[in-house]
mmCIF file of C-alpha atoms and ligand atoms in Angstrom:
data_model
loop_
_atom_site.group_PDB
_atom_site.id
_atom_site.type_symbol
_atom_site.label_atom_id
_atom_site.label_comp_id
_atom_site.label_asym_id
_atom_site.label_seq_id
_atom_site.Cartn_x
_atom_site.Cartn_y
_atom_site.Cartn_z
ATOM 1 C CA MET A 1 26.929 165.738 97.855
ATOM 2 C CA LYS A 2 29.694 163.771 96.069
ATOM 3 C CA TYR A 3 29.579 162.680 92.428
ATOM 4 C CA ILE A 4 30.852 160.037 89.998
ATOM 5 C CA LEU A 5 31.787 161.000 86.442
ATOM 6 C CA ALA A 6 31.405 158.523 83.571
ATOM 7 C CA PHE A 7 32.355 158.350 79.888
ATOM 8 C CA GLU A 8 30.893 156.438 76.931
ATOM 9 C CA THR A 9 32.644 156.461 73.530
ATOM 10 C CA SER A 10 32.136 152.906 72.248
ATOM 11 C CA CYS A 11 30.566 153.810 68.905
ATOM 12 C CA ASP A 12 29.433 157.117 67.405
ATOM 13 C CA ASP A 13 28.181 159.082 70.433
ATOM 14 C CA THR A 14 30.497 160.905 72.808
ATOM 15 C CA SER A 15 28.700 161.000 76.146
ATOM 16 C CA ILE A 16 29.590 162.136 79.672
ATOM 17 C CA ALA A 17 27.383 161.799 82.744
ATOM 18 C CA LEU A 18 27.404 162.696 86.429
ATOM 19 C CA ILE A 19 25.643 160.539 89.010
ATOM 20 C CA ASP A 20 25.363 161.485 92.669
ATOM 21 C CA GLU A 21 26.465 159.327 95.608
ATOM 22 C CA GLU A 22 22.873 158.096 96.052
ATOM 23 C CA GLY A 23 22.694 156.764 92.483
ATOM 24 C CA ASN A 24 20.612 159.537 90.892
ATOM 25 C CA ILE A 25 21.647 160.730 87.426
ATOM 26 C CA PHE A 26 22.504 164.415 87.729
ATOM 27 C CA LYS A 27 23.561 165.138 84.153
ATOM 28 C CA ASN A 28 23.865 163.174 80.906
ATOM 29 C CA LEU A 29 25.403 164.995 77.937
ATOM 30 C CA ILE A 30 25.532 163.390 74.487
ATOM 31 C CA SER A 31 27.341 164.752 71.468
ATOM 32 C CA SER A 32 26.038 162.884 68.408
ATOM 33 C CA GLN A 33 28.132 162.240 65.302
ATOM 34 C CA LEU A 34 25.061 161.601 63.168
ATOM 35 C CA LYS A 35 25.749 164.359 60.642
ATOM 36 C CA VAL A 36 29.373 163.316 60.116
ATOM 37 C CA HIS A 37 28.554 159.681 59.291
ATOM 38 C CA LYS A 38 25.312 160.307 57.372
ATOM 39 C CA PRO A 39 26.927 160.712 53.921
ATOM 40 C CA TYR A 40 28.505 157.237 54.311
ATOM 41 C CA GLY A 41 25.227 155.461 55.252
ATOM 42 C CA GLY A 42 26.727 154.073 58.484
ATOM 43 C CA VAL A 43 29.416 154.621 61.113
ATOM 44 C CA VAL A 44 32.993 154.921 59.758
ATOM 45 C CA PRO A 45 35.245 153.692 62.633
ATOM 46 C CA GLU A 46 38.274 155.867 61.789
ATOM 47 C CA ILE A 47 36.116 159.014 61.597
ATOM 48 C CA ALA A 48 34.266 158.045 64.795
ATOM 49 C CA SER A 49 37.443 157.904 66.893
ATOM 50 C CA ARG A 50 38.727 161.212 65.491
ATOM 51 C CA GLU A 51 35.367 162.840 66.300
ATOM 52 C CA HIS A 52 35.537 161.522 69.892
ATOM 53 C CA LEU A 53 38.971 163.117 70.208
ATOM 54 C CA LYS A 54 37.531 166.410 69.002
ATOM 55 C CA ASN A 55 34.435 166.272 71.232
ATOM 56 C CA ILE A 56 35.649 164.873 74.527
ATOM 57 C CA ILE A 57 37.351 167.927 76.029
ATOM 58 C CA PRO A 58 34.597 170.442 75.111
ATOM 59 C CA LEU A 59 32.007 168.026 76.553
ATOM 60 C CA TYR A 60 34.077 167.536 79.708
ATOM 61 C CA GLU A 61 34.312 171.306 80.171
ATOM 62 C CA LYS A 62 30.593 171.723 79.451
ATOM 63 C CA ILE A 63 29.411 169.257 82.100
ATOM 64 C CA PHE A 64 31.186 171.274 84.814
ATOM 65 C CA LEU A 65 30.213 174.646 83.346
ATOM 66 C CA GLU A 66 26.547 173.655 83.391
ATOM 67 C CA SER A 67 26.624 172.688 87.071
ATOM 68 C CA SER A 68 28.117 173.999 90.258
ATOM 69 C CA ILE A 69 30.197 170.841 90.540
ATOM 70 C CA GLY A 70 33.958 170.716 90.177
ATOM 71 C CA GLU A 71 36.637 168.033 90.027
ATOM 72 C CA LYS A 72 36.985 168.305 93.817
ATOM 73 C CA ASP A 73 33.461 166.868 94.196
ATOM 74 C CA LEU A 74 34.304 163.634 92.327
ATOM 75 C CA VAL A 75 34.775 160.365 94.235
ATOM 76 C CA ALA A 76 35.229 157.987 91.277
ATOM 77 C CA ILE A 77 35.406 157.864 87.495
ATOM 78 C CA GLY A 78 34.095 155.189 85.137
ATOM 79 C CA SER A 79 34.322 154.530 81.431
ATOM 80 C CA THR A 80 33.185 151.988 78.878
ATOM 81 C CA MET A 81 36.089 149.581 78.329
ATOM 82 C CA GLY A 82 34.415 147.543 75.527
ATOM 83 C CA PRO A 83 32.959 145.908 73.561
ATOM 84 C CA GLY A 84 32.860 148.459 70.739
ATOM 85 C CA LEU A 85 34.945 150.087 68.027
ATOM 86 C CA ILE A 86 38.322 149.861 69.722
ATOM 87 C CA GLY A 87 39.633 153.178 68.371
ATOM 88 C CA SER A 88 36.547 154.880 69.797
ATOM 89 C CA VAL A 89 36.533 152.977 73.104
ATOM 90 C CA LEU A 90 40.162 153.955 73.718
ATOM 91 C CA VAL A 91 39.453 157.696 73.498
ATOM 92 C CA GLY A 92 37.012 157.792 76.443
ATOM 93 C CA TYR A 93 38.740 154.979 78.312
ATOM 94 C CA SER A 94 42.234 156.555 78.214
ATOM 95 C CA PHE A 95 40.901 160.018 79.018
ATOM 96 C CA ALA A 96 38.884 158.716 81.997
ATOM 97 C CA LYS A 97 41.711 156.565 83.374
ATOM 98 C CA ALA A 98 44.258 159.385 83.144
ATOM 99 C CA LEU A 99 41.821 161.780 84.793
ATOM 100 C CA ALA A 100 41.136 159.408 87.701
ATOM 101 C CA TYR A 101 44.863 158.836 88.142
ATOM 102 C CA SER A 102 45.585 162.560 88.183
ATOM 103 C CA LEU A 103 42.816 163.146 90.763
ATOM 104 C CA SER A 104 43.892 160.105 92.853
ATOM 105 C CA ILE A 105 40.383 158.641 92.855
ATOM 106 C CA PRO A 106 39.211 155.116 91.865
ATOM 107 C CA PHE A 107 38.701 154.231 88.198
ATOM 108 C CA TYR A 108 36.218 151.621 86.990
ATOM 109 C CA GLY A 109 36.199 150.045 83.516
ATOM 110 C CA ILE A 110 32.626 149.196 82.536
ATOM 111 C CA ASN A 111 31.414 146.542 80.102
ATOM 112 C CA HIS A 112 29.146 148.376 77.646
ATOM 113 C CA ILE A 113 26.585 145.556 77.487
ATOM 114 C CA GLU A 114 26.457 145.274 81.277
ATOM 115 C CA ALA A 115 25.755 149.011 81.351
ATOM 116 C CA HIS A 116 22.806 148.475 78.949
ATOM 117 C CA LEU A 117 21.705 145.450 80.988
ATOM 118 C CA TYR A 118 21.293 147.452 84.207
ATOM 119 C CA SER A 119 19.906 150.592 82.524
ATOM 120 C CA PRO A 120 16.239 149.611 83.199
ATOM 121 C CA PHE A 121 17.074 150.079 86.901
ATOM 122 C CA ILE A 122 18.233 153.710 86.527
ATOM 123 C CA GLU A 123 14.678 155.021 86.767
ATOM 124 C CA LYS A 124 13.148 151.992 88.553
ATOM 125 C CA ARG A 125 15.567 151.019 91.289
ATOM 126 C CA ASP A 126 13.015 148.777 92.984
ATOM 127 C CA LEU A 127 12.385 146.577 89.914
ATOM 128 C CA PRO A 128 12.381 143.126 91.562
ATOM 129 C CA PHE A 129 15.059 140.477 90.932
ATOM 130 C CA PRO A 130 15.420 138.057 89.266
ATOM 131 C CA SER A 131 14.741 140.239 86.261
ATOM 132 C CA LEU A 132 14.618 139.119 82.627
ATOM 133 C CA ILE A 133 16.470 141.740 80.585
ATOM 134 C CA LEU A 134 16.541 141.967 76.794
ATOM 135 C CA VAL A 135 19.464 144.012 75.410
ATOM 136 C CA VAL A 136 18.855 144.835 71.765
ATOM 137 C CA SER A 137 20.956 147.310 69.816
ATOM 138 C CA GLY A 138 22.789 147.761 66.526
ATOM 139 C CA GLY A 139 25.588 145.474 67.657
ATOM 140 C CA HIS A 140 24.000 143.114 70.186
ATOM 141 C CA SER A 141 20.923 141.012 70.911
ATOM 142 C CA HIS A 142 21.186 139.327 74.291
ATOM 143 C CA LEU A 143 18.717 137.979 76.804
ATOM 144 C CA PHE A 144 19.888 137.961 80.439
ATOM 145 C CA LEU A 145 18.531 136.870 83.766
ATOM 146 C CA ALA A 146 19.834 139.353 86.337
ATOM 147 C CA LEU A 147 19.880 137.902 89.851
ATOM 148 C CA ASN A 148 21.014 141.119 91.473
ATOM 149 C CA PHE A 149 23.189 144.126 90.622
ATOM 150 C CA GLU A 150 26.335 141.962 90.295
ATOM 151 C CA LYS A 151 25.244 138.557 89.128
ATOM 152 C CA TYR A 152 23.484 137.537 85.944
ATOM 153 C CA TYR A 153 23.145 134.657 83.476
ATOM 154 C CA LEU A 154 23.213 134.965 79.731
ATOM 155 C CA ILE A 155 20.171 133.037 78.529
ATOM 156 C CA ALA A 156 20.261 133.680 74.790
ATOM 157 C CA ALA A 157 22.101 135.617 72.105
ATOM 158 C CA THR A 158 21.818 136.175 68.381
ATOM 159 C CA ARG A 159 23.344 133.538 66.123
ATOM 160 C CA ASP A 160 23.931 136.063 63.338
ATOM 161 C CA ASP A 161 22.791 139.710 62.978
ATOM 162 C CA ALA A 162 21.689 141.922 65.852
ATOM 163 C CA ALA A 163 18.058 143.119 65.863
ATOM 164 C CA GLY A 164 19.050 146.761 65.204
ATOM 165 C CA GLU A 165 21.386 145.655 62.434
ATOM 166 C CA ALA A 166 18.451 143.891 60.723
ATOM 167 C CA PHE A 167 16.392 147.107 60.849
ATOM 168 C CA ASP A 168 19.364 149.111 59.559
ATOM 169 C CA LYS A 169 20.096 146.726 56.685
ATOM 170 C CA VAL A 170 16.536 146.498 55.341
ATOM 171 C CA GLY A 171 16.208 150.285 55.716
ATOM 172 C CA LYS A 172 19.400 150.754 53.759
ATOM 173 C CA LYS A 173 18.039 148.544 50.976
ATOM 174 C CA LEU A 174 15.161 151.031 50.655
ATOM 175 C CA LYS A 175 17.707 153.882 50.567
ATOM 176 C CA ILE A 176 16.568 155.214 53.943
ATOM 177 C CA PRO A 177 19.325 157.499 55.252
ATOM 178 C CA TYR A 178 21.368 156.516 58.312
ATOM 179 C CA PRO A 179 20.282 155.803 61.061
ATOM 180 C CA GLN A 180 17.613 153.599 59.528
ATOM 181 C CA GLY A 181 16.028 151.990 62.661
ATOM 182 C CA PRO A 182 14.042 155.009 63.930
ATOM 183 C CA LYS A 183 12.804 155.787 60.395
ATOM 184 C CA VAL A 184 11.732 152.148 59.847
ATOM 185 C CA ASP A 185 9.750 152.452 63.095
ATOM 186 C CA LYS A 186 8.091 155.691 61.945
ATOM 187 C CA LEU A 187 7.120 154.359 58.495
ATOM 188 C CA ALA A 188 5.950 150.984 59.858
ATOM 189 C CA ARG A 189 3.349 152.797 61.983
ATOM 190 C CA LYS A 190 1.442 153.677 58.785
ATOM 191 C CA GLY A 191 1.729 150.251 57.126
ATOM 192 C CA ASN A 192 -0.392 147.094 56.835
ATOM 193 C CA ASP A 193 1.653 144.473 58.706
ATOM 194 C CA ARG A 194 -0.317 141.593 57.131
ATOM 195 C CA ARG A 195 0.475 142.346 53.512
ATOM 196 C CA TYR A 196 3.823 140.512 53.360
ATOM 197 C CA LYS A 197 4.602 137.216 55.046
ATOM 198 C CA PHE A 198 8.021 136.498 56.512
ATOM 199 C CA PRO A 199 9.120 133.147 57.969
ATOM 200 C CA THR A 200 9.383 132.650 61.729
ATOM 201 C CA PRO A 201 13.080 132.058 62.567
ATOM 202 C CA LYS A 202 13.532 128.488 63.735
ATOM 203 C CA ILE A 203 16.352 127.564 66.078
ATOM 204 C CA LYS A 204 16.715 124.140 67.548
ATOM 205 C CA ASN A 205 17.446 123.743 71.243
ATOM 206 C CA GLY A 206 17.418 126.974 73.072
ATOM 207 C CA LEU A 207 16.194 130.520 73.067
ATOM 208 C CA ASP A 208 18.731 132.089 70.712
ATOM 209 C CA PHE A 209 17.751 134.715 68.161
ATOM 210 C CA SER A 210 18.381 134.743 64.419
ATOM 211 C CA PHE A 211 17.622 137.627 62.085
ATOM 212 C CA SER A 212 19.587 136.835 58.937
ATOM 213 C CA GLY A 213 16.851 134.563 57.504
ATOM 214 C CA LEU A 214 14.286 137.334 57.952
ATOM 215 C CA LYS A 215 16.594 139.826 56.299
ATOM 216 C CA THR A 216 17.139 137.472 53.330
ATOM 217 C CA ALA A 217 13.373 136.904 53.073
ATOM 218 C CA PHE A 218 12.902 140.687 52.961
ATOM 219 C CA MET A 219 15.395 141.021 50.079
ATOM 220 C CA PHE A 220 13.781 138.058 48.285
ATOM 221 C CA THR A 221 10.297 139.621 48.631
ATOM 222 C CA LEU A 222 11.566 142.844 47.058
ATOM 223 C CA GLU A 223 13.065 140.913 44.163
ATOM 224 C CA LYS A 224 10.095 138.588 43.621
ATOM 225 C CA ASN A 225 7.656 141.517 43.483
ATOM 226 C CA SER A 226 10.049 143.767 41.508
ATOM 227 C CA LEU A 227 9.962 146.369 44.279
ATOM 228 C CA CYS A 228 12.650 149.005 44.395
ATOM 229 C CA LEU A 229 13.053 152.707 45.090
ATOM 230 C CA GLU A 230 15.067 155.020 42.854
ATOM 231 C CA LYS A 231 15.558 157.327 45.834
ATOM 232 C CA PHE A 232 14.091 157.764 49.304
ATOM 233 C CA ASP A 233 11.610 160.641 49.203
ATOM 234 C CA GLU A 234 9.694 160.533 52.478
ATOM 235 C CA GLU A 235 6.893 162.784 51.213
ATOM 236 C CA ASN A 236 6.258 160.597 48.218
ATOM 237 C CA LEU A 237 6.543 156.926 49.122
ATOM 238 C CA PRO A 238 4.503 154.121 47.521
ATOM 239 C CA LEU A 239 2.193 152.207 49.863
ATOM 240 C CA TRP A 240 4.211 148.972 49.633
ATOM 241 C CA VAL A 241 7.148 150.636 51.504
ATOM 242 C CA TYR A 242 5.005 151.221 54.615
ATOM 243 C CA ASP A 243 3.497 147.734 54.324
ATOM 244 C CA ILE A 244 6.726 145.804 53.863
ATOM 245 C CA LEU A 245 8.387 147.649 56.771
ATOM 246 C CA ALA A 246 5.361 147.054 59.028
ATOM 247 C CA SER A 247 5.382 143.346 58.085
ATOM 248 C CA PHE A 248 9.136 143.061 58.674
ATOM 249 C CA GLU A 249 9.021 144.943 61.972
ATOM 250 C CA LYS A 250 6.189 142.673 63.177
ATOM 251 C CA SER A 251 8.283 139.565 62.386
ATOM 252 C CA VAL A 252 11.364 140.899 64.223
ATOM 253 C CA VAL A 253 9.361 141.972 67.266
ATOM 254 C CA ASN A 254 7.345 138.723 67.356
ATOM 255 C CA HIS A 255 10.612 136.768 67.357
ATOM 256 C CA LEU A 256 11.925 138.808 70.323
ATOM 257 C CA ILE A 257 8.630 138.484 72.180
ATOM 258 C CA ASP A 258 8.449 134.717 71.556
ATOM 259 C CA ARG A 259 11.865 134.337 73.253
ATOM 260 C CA ILE A 260 10.821 136.507 76.170
ATOM 261 C CA GLU A 261 7.622 134.501 76.709
ATOM 262 C CA LYS A 262 9.501 131.199 76.599
ATOM 263 C CA ALA A 263 12.145 132.554 79.008
ATOM 264 C CA ILE A 264 9.414 133.707 81.415
ATOM 265 C CA GLU A 265 7.968 130.181 81.456
ATOM 266 C CA ARG A 266 11.373 128.628 82.014
ATOM 267 C CA PHE A 267 13.052 131.023 84.457
ATOM 268 C CA LYS A 268 10.047 132.536 86.272
ATOM 269 C CA PRO A 269 11.484 136.068 86.651
ATOM 270 C CA LYS A 270 9.837 138.638 88.898
ATOM 271 C CA SER A 271 10.178 141.485 86.367
ATOM 272 C CA ILE A 272 11.076 142.333 82.760
ATOM 273 C CA GLY A 273 13.371 145.008 81.307
ATOM 274 C CA VAL A 274 14.386 146.047 77.802
ATOM 275 C CA ALA A 275 17.481 148.078 76.953
ATOM 276 C CA GLY A 276 19.625 149.181 73.998
ATOM 277 C CA GLY A 277 18.749 151.287 70.939
ATOM 278 C CA VAL A 278 16.013 148.946 69.670
ATOM 279 C CA ALA A 279 14.170 149.361 73.002
ATOM 280 C CA ALA A 280 13.110 152.692 71.467
ATOM 281 C CA ASN A 281 10.962 150.751 68.962
ATOM 282 C CA THR A 282 7.272 151.588 69.330
ATOM 283 C CA LEU A 283 5.904 148.098 68.607
ATOM 284 C CA LEU A 284 8.403 146.390 70.934
ATOM 285 C CA ARG A 285 7.498 148.807 73.738
ATOM 286 C CA GLN A 286 3.771 148.089 73.231
ATOM 287 C CA LYS A 287 4.309 144.324 73.235
ATOM 288 C CA ILE A 288 6.381 144.440 76.421
ATOM 289 C CA ILE A 289 3.586 146.344 78.150
ATOM 290 C CA GLU A 290 1.112 143.676 76.950
ATOM 291 C CA ILE A 291 3.270 140.804 78.274
ATOM 292 C CA SER A 292 3.756 142.581 81.545
ATOM 293 C CA GLU A 293 -0.013 142.907 81.951
ATOM 294 C CA LYS A 294 -0.685 139.327 80.820
ATOM 295 C CA LYS A 295 1.937 137.791 83.113
ATOM 296 C CA LEU A 296 1.425 140.274 85.952
ATOM 297 C CA LEU A 297 5.101 141.193 85.929
ATOM 298 C CA PRO A 298 6.420 144.713 86.562
ATOM 299 C CA PHE A 299 8.535 146.044 83.693
ATOM 300 C CA SER A 300 10.956 148.841 82.895
ATOM 301 C CA ILE A 301 11.976 150.318 79.558
ATOM 302 C CA PRO A 302 14.320 153.262 80.044
ATOM 303 C CA LYS A 303 13.537 156.611 78.486
ATOM 304 C CA ILE A 304 14.946 156.817 74.951
ATOM 305 C CA GLU A 305 17.970 158.880 76.063
ATOM 306 C CA TYR A 306 18.990 155.901 78.259
ATOM 307 C CA CYS A 307 18.174 153.275 75.579
ATOM 308 C CA THR A 308 20.571 154.425 72.861
ATOM 309 C CA ASP A 309 24.264 154.705 73.786
ATOM 310 C CA ASN A 310 24.702 157.076 76.722
ATOM 311 C CA ALA A 311 27.037 157.690 79.646
ATOM 312 C CA ALA A 312 24.195 157.687 82.220
ATOM 313 C CA MET A 313 24.073 153.877 82.088
ATOM 314 C CA VAL A 314 27.877 153.719 82.441
ATOM 315 C CA ALA A 315 27.633 156.112 85.404
ATOM 316 C CA PHE A 316 24.968 153.906 87.013
ATOM 317 C CA LYS A 317 27.098 150.747 86.679
ATOM 318 C CA THR A 318 30.151 152.662 87.963
ATOM 319 C CA TYR A 319 28.074 153.823 90.944
ATOM 320 C CA LEU A 320 27.064 150.211 91.704
ATOM 321 C CA LYS A 321 30.725 149.107 91.643
ATOM 322 C CA TRP A 322 31.885 152.066 93.743
ATOM 323 C CA LYS A 323 29.118 151.542 96.308
ATOM 324 C CA ASN A 324 30.078 147.872 96.550
ATOM 325 C CA GLY A 325 33.613 148.846 97.391
ATOM 326 C CA SER A 326 34.962 147.112 94.243
ATOM 327 C CA ASN A 327 38.660 147.491 93.555
ATOM 328 C CA SER A 328 39.823 150.211 91.229
ATOM 329 C CA ASP A 329 40.534 149.014 87.641
ATOM 330 C CA PHE A 330 43.767 150.854 86.778
ATOM 331 C CA GLU A 331 45.362 147.566 85.674
ATOM 332 C CA SER A 332 42.527 146.661 83.278
ATOM 333 C CA ASP A 333 42.603 147.060 79.508
ATOM 334 C CA ALA A 334 40.097 148.008 76.814
ATOM 335 C CA PHE A 335 38.659 145.354 74.462
ATOM 336 C CA ALA A 336 36.782 145.259 71.135
ATOM 337 C CA THR A 337 34.756 142.082 71.586
ATOM 338 C CA PHE A 338 33.369 140.166 74.532
ATOM 339 C CA ASP A 339 31.836 136.696 74.726
ATOM 340 C CA PHE A 340 29.395 136.166 77.539
ATOM 341 C CA LYS A 341 29.471 132.580 78.651
ATOM 342 C CA LYS A 342 26.036 131.122 78.355
ATOM 343 C CA TYR A 343 24.113 129.757 81.337
ATOM 344 C CA GLU A 344 27.228 130.063 83.436
ATOM 345 C CA PHE A 345 27.063 131.913 86.660
ATOM 346 C CA MET A 346 28.613 135.337 86.099
ATOM 347 C CA GLU A 347 30.225 137.051 89.018
ATOM 348 C CA GLU A 348 31.872 140.445 89.217
ATOM 349 C CA LYS A 349 35.529 140.552 90.023
HETATM 350 O O1 KG4 B 401 22.331 151.070 71.589
HETATM 351 P P1 KG4 B 401 22.561 151.787 70.301
HETATM 352 O O2 KG4 B 401 22.404 153.279 70.287
HETATM 353 O O3 KG4 B 401 23.986 151.506 69.724
HETATM 354 C C1 KG4 B 401 24.582 150.268 69.715
HETATM 355 O O4 KG4 B 401 25.241 149.912 70.726
HETATM 356 O O5 KG4 B 401 24.428 149.573 68.676
HETATM 357 O O6 KG4 B 401 21.566 151.142 69.236
HETATM 358 C C2 KG4 B 401 21.461 151.608 67.913
HETATM 359 C C3 KG4 B 401 20.544 150.679 67.146
HETATM 360 C C4 KG4 B 401 20.570 150.945 65.643
HETATM 361 O O7 KG4 B 401 20.642 149.716 64.959
HETATM 362 C C5 KG4 B 401 19.244 151.645 65.403
HETATM 363 O O8 KG4 B 401 18.769 151.487 64.089
HETATM 364 C C6 KG4 B 401 18.358 150.963 66.411
HETATM 365 O O9 KG4 B 401 19.191 150.829 67.568
HETATM 366 N N1 KG4 B 401 17.157 151.751 66.719
HETATM 367 C C7 KG4 B 401 15.899 151.344 66.435
HETATM 368 C C8 KG4 B 401 15.050 152.395 66.871
HETATM 369 N N2 KG4 B 401 15.821 153.396 67.412
HETATM 370 C C9 KG4 B 401 17.114 152.964 67.313
HETATM 371 N N3 KG4 B 401 15.438 150.221 65.867
HETATM 372 C C10 KG4 B 401 14.112 150.119 65.726
HETATM 373 N N4 KG4 B 401 13.228 151.068 66.117
HETATM 374 C C11 KG4 B 401 13.648 152.210 66.698
HETATM 375 N N5 KG4 B 401 12.782 153.152 67.088
HETATM 376 ZN ZN1 ZN B 402 25.082 150.093 72.906
#
């Protein structure tokens, strides 16, 4: 069996994965920088890139040590080329490119969001196309219609904050330690989601998302009701914390679900997928299952390890390119931002 090796270093996780020549993930190692960034309440870009530099070689050695595979078994190498924190992207990208060059095998630069977009197919390869895919993370909120493994349309995007960013910011306001999203999810499970009312984001013409109004309404509700926490003590929280987080989470998820339902009506997909860190959210997962049952559409939400940033999704996209016989990307360059053109037909190079 031959293998493809892939790297992901776009933000605060150093990750390396191996996928076999049939497209099955063989190994996915993630070295988290959570502890390093925690004291700062969020990711510090300069520290993130230095940590990647520290972690990448030990992780590279570990993935071979833990398997009977060696460099001789590799047929291609892939790496995230952006969007992301450019100092972080460049660590994995340069390492991967140099490695492929030294082994004389093809190198593929992978768009991080495209890797998220196809991640629902890692475990469900037969999910039918066209598939409506929601990519929601700390940096992005995009809705795509994937026509096949190469072609997709961007249907909608956020006009301001990303969904994960909204969870992180309101969590931060309540002094929840970084990363706030998973903790907001946990606390919201115990809250009354009807206690606080937040406005439904209104956007004219189109299916775009907007979360900044909701976030402002959250801050305003705290102020109006004189709600604040001196410190975050999880064992000793007042009831309003659970309730306000449950109410906020419901508003964010309802907004995402509203867009999905409208997109289903308009584009008539044959399946639904959700990807990115926010796909780990309990309420969103439940609602997707409900829509799938209501509309009789098969769905896929990757396991949590493949939702948050990981190299398995980069390996899968690299595998698709390699299998297609795509040209090697040695001439390509890394990038920090990327604008998907809306409604336009996207085609791989
Ligand atoms: O995909 P990801 O790991 O990194 C980015 O590319 O941004 O996503 C991280 C985001 C963070 O904003 C985090 O708070 C959010 O996903 N997140 C969640 C949950 N788990 C992670 N948000 C809500 N509920 C969760 N369970
Ligand atoms: Zn991501």
